[in-house]
């Protein structure tokens, strides 16, 4: 499998930096675009702060991207969730 592509909300800079240091392709991601299957198919995973996902009622991803709620998780725990995608 190639390099994983992950979308991260702009307010999660610590997660973005951690993932980039682990050689994951990271792009800032607006949770407002989660309803678009085209957008969601561009990523292997998206990391959200948790507030928007609950407001939107989006527990399941549209498209192939796995949605990871970062609430209460360390960057390392988020990284481990992302790596599990490859398994």
PDB file of C-alpha atoms in Angstrom:
ATOM      1  CA  UNK A   1       0.000   0.000   0.000  1.00  0.00           C
ATOM      2  CA  UNK A   2       1.257   3.528  -0.749  1.00  0.00           C
ATOM      3  CA  UNK A   3       1.573   6.440   1.569  1.00  0.00           C
ATOM      4  CA  UNK A   4      -1.569   6.946   3.639  1.00  0.00           C
ATOM      5  CA  UNK A   5      -3.551  10.133   2.971  1.00  0.00           C
ATOM      6  CA  UNK A   6      -5.190  11.707   5.989  1.00  0.00           C
ATOM      7  CA  UNK A   7      -7.373  14.781   6.332  1.00  0.00           C
ATOM      8  CA  UNK A   8      -7.058  16.630   9.638  1.00  0.00           C
ATOM      9  CA  UNK A   9      -9.184  19.502  10.921  1.00  0.00           C
ATOM     10  CA  UNK A  10      -7.234  22.795  11.135  1.00  0.00           C
ATOM     11  CA  UNK A  11      -7.575  22.997  14.925  1.00  0.00           C
ATOM     12  CA  UNK A  12      -5.621  19.730  15.361  1.00  0.00           C
ATOM     13  CA  UNK A  13      -2.131  21.075  14.597  1.00  0.00           C
ATOM     14  CA  UNK A  14      -0.414  18.785  17.105  1.00  0.00           C
ATOM     15  CA  UNK A  15      -1.939  15.750  15.376  1.00  0.00           C
ATOM     16  CA  UNK A  16      -1.008  17.082  11.930  1.00  0.00           C
ATOM     17  CA  UNK A  17       2.632  17.606  12.946  1.00  0.00           C
ATOM     18  CA  UNK A  18       2.854  14.184  14.608  1.00  0.00           C
ATOM     19  CA  UNK A  19       1.468  12.384  11.554  1.00  0.00           C
ATOM     20  CA  UNK A  20       3.742  14.298   9.163  1.00  0.00           C
ATOM     21  CA  UNK A  21       6.716  13.200  11.271  1.00  0.00           C
ATOM     22  CA  UNK A  22       5.512   9.612  10.808  1.00  0.00           C
ATOM     23  CA  UNK A  23       5.618  10.012   6.997  1.00  0.00           C
ATOM     24  CA  UNK A  24       1.857  10.235   6.485  1.00  0.00           C
ATOM     25  CA  UNK A  25       0.508  12.609   3.836  1.00  0.00           C
ATOM     26  CA  UNK A  26      -1.599  15.122   5.778  1.00  0.00           C
ATOM     27  CA  UNK A  27      -3.923  17.822   4.436  1.00  0.00           C
ATOM     28  CA  UNK A  28      -6.100  20.212   6.370  1.00  0.00           C
ATOM     29  CA  UNK A  29      -9.677  19.043   6.104  1.00  0.00           C
ATOM     30  CA  UNK A  30     -12.901  20.936   6.607  1.00  0.00           C
ATOM     31  CA  UNK A  31     -15.511  18.800   8.338  1.00  0.00           C
ATOM     32  CA  UNK A  32     -18.098  20.723   6.299  1.00  0.00           C
ATOM     33  CA  UNK A  33     -16.988  18.620   3.317  1.00  0.00           C
ATOM     34  CA  UNK A  34     -17.654  15.284   5.024  1.00  0.00           C
ATOM     35  CA  UNK A  35     -20.968  14.896   3.227  1.00  0.00           C
ATOM     36  CA  UNK A  36     -19.257  14.703  -0.158  1.00  0.00           C
ATOM     37  CA  UNK A  37     -18.331  11.184  -1.235  1.00  0.00           C
ATOM     38  CA  UNK A  38     -15.868  12.647  -3.757  1.00  0.00           C
ATOM     39  CA  UNK A  39     -14.030  14.442  -0.957  1.00  0.00           C
ATOM     40  CA  UNK A  40     -14.171  11.472   1.386  1.00  0.00           C
ATOM     41  CA  UNK A  41     -12.760   9.133  -1.261  1.00  0.00           C
ATOM     42  CA  UNK A  42      -9.615  11.277  -1.457  1.00  0.00           C
ATOM     43  CA  UNK A  43      -8.510  10.212   2.029  1.00  0.00           C
ATOM     44  CA  UNK A  44      -7.811   6.955   3.820  1.00  0.00           C
ATOM     45  CA  UNK A  45      -8.898   8.594   7.080  1.00  0.00           C
ATOM     46  CA  UNK A  46     -10.080  11.927   8.416  1.00  0.00           C
ATOM     47  CA  UNK A  47      -9.397  13.133  11.941  1.00  0.00           C
ATOM     48  CA  UNK A  48     -11.994  15.404  13.518  1.00  0.00           C
ATOM     49  CA  UNK A  49     -12.161  17.137  16.885  1.00  0.00           C
ATOM     50  CA  UNK A  50     -15.411  15.403  17.724  1.00  0.00           C
ATOM     51  CA  UNK A  51     -17.753  18.361  18.013  1.00  0.00           C
ATOM     52  CA  UNK A  52     -18.676  18.608  14.337  1.00  0.00           C
ATOM     53  CA  UNK A  53     -19.084  14.886  13.800  1.00  0.00           C
ATOM     54  CA  UNK A  54     -21.657  14.656  16.586  1.00  0.00           C
ATOM     55  CA  UNK A  55     -23.532  17.752  15.444  1.00  0.00           C
ATOM     56  CA  UNK A  56     -23.690  16.411  11.903  1.00  0.00           C
ATOM     57  CA  UNK A  57     -24.792  12.962  13.057  1.00  0.00           C
ATOM     58  CA  UNK A  58     -22.002  11.405  10.990  1.00  0.00           C
ATOM     59  CA  UNK A  59     -20.804   8.337  12.809  1.00  0.00           C
ATOM     60  CA  UNK A  60     -20.223   6.454   9.553  1.00  0.00           C
ATOM     61  CA  UNK A  61     -18.048   7.690   6.722  1.00  0.00           C
ATOM     62  CA  UNK A  62     -19.383   8.443   3.284  1.00  0.00           C
ATOM     63  CA  UNK A  63     -16.856   6.956   0.891  1.00  0.00           C
ATOM     64  CA  UNK A  64     -13.760   5.028   1.848  1.00  0.00           C
ATOM     65  CA  UNK A  65     -12.326   7.320   4.537  1.00  0.00           C
ATOM     66  CA  UNK A  66     -12.362   6.123   8.120  1.00  0.00           C
ATOM     67  CA  UNK A  67     -13.547   8.892  10.462  1.00  0.00           C
ATOM     68  CA  UNK A  68     -11.487   9.153  13.646  1.00  0.00           C
ATOM     69  CA  UNK A  69     -12.842  11.215  16.526  1.00  0.00           C
ATOM     70  CA  UNK A  70      -9.772  12.721  18.215  1.00  0.00           C
ATOM     71  CA  UNK A  71     -11.612  13.595  21.440  1.00  0.00           C
ATOM     72  CA  UNK A  72      -9.546  12.374  24.371  1.00  0.00           C
ATOM     73  CA  UNK A  73      -6.931  10.737  22.141  1.00  0.00           C
ATOM     74  CA  UNK A  74      -3.214  11.456  21.984  1.00  0.00           C
ATOM     75  CA  UNK A  75      -1.530  11.946  18.598  1.00  0.00           C
ATOM     76  CA  UNK A  76       0.104   8.537  19.058  1.00  0.00           C
ATOM     77  CA  UNK A  77      -3.273   6.846  19.628  1.00  0.00           C
ATOM     78  CA  UNK A  78      -4.644   8.530  16.499  1.00  0.00           C
ATOM     79  CA  UNK A  79      -1.584   7.371  14.550  1.00  0.00           C
ATOM     80  CA  UNK A  80      -2.179   3.789  15.725  1.00  0.00           C
ATOM     81  CA  UNK A  81      -5.821   3.979  14.555  1.00  0.00           C
ATOM     82  CA  UNK A  82      -4.630   5.175  11.141  1.00  0.00           C
ATOM     83  CA  UNK A  83      -1.997   2.439  10.861  1.00  0.00           C
ATOM     84  CA  UNK A  84      -4.709  -0.161  11.600  1.00  0.00           C
ATOM     85  CA  UNK A  85      -6.292   0.826   8.262  1.00  0.00           C
ATOM     86  CA  UNK A  86      -3.446  -0.960   6.481  1.00  0.00           C
ATOM     87  CA  UNK A  87      -4.079  -4.227   8.311  1.00  0.00           C
TER      88      UNK A  87
END
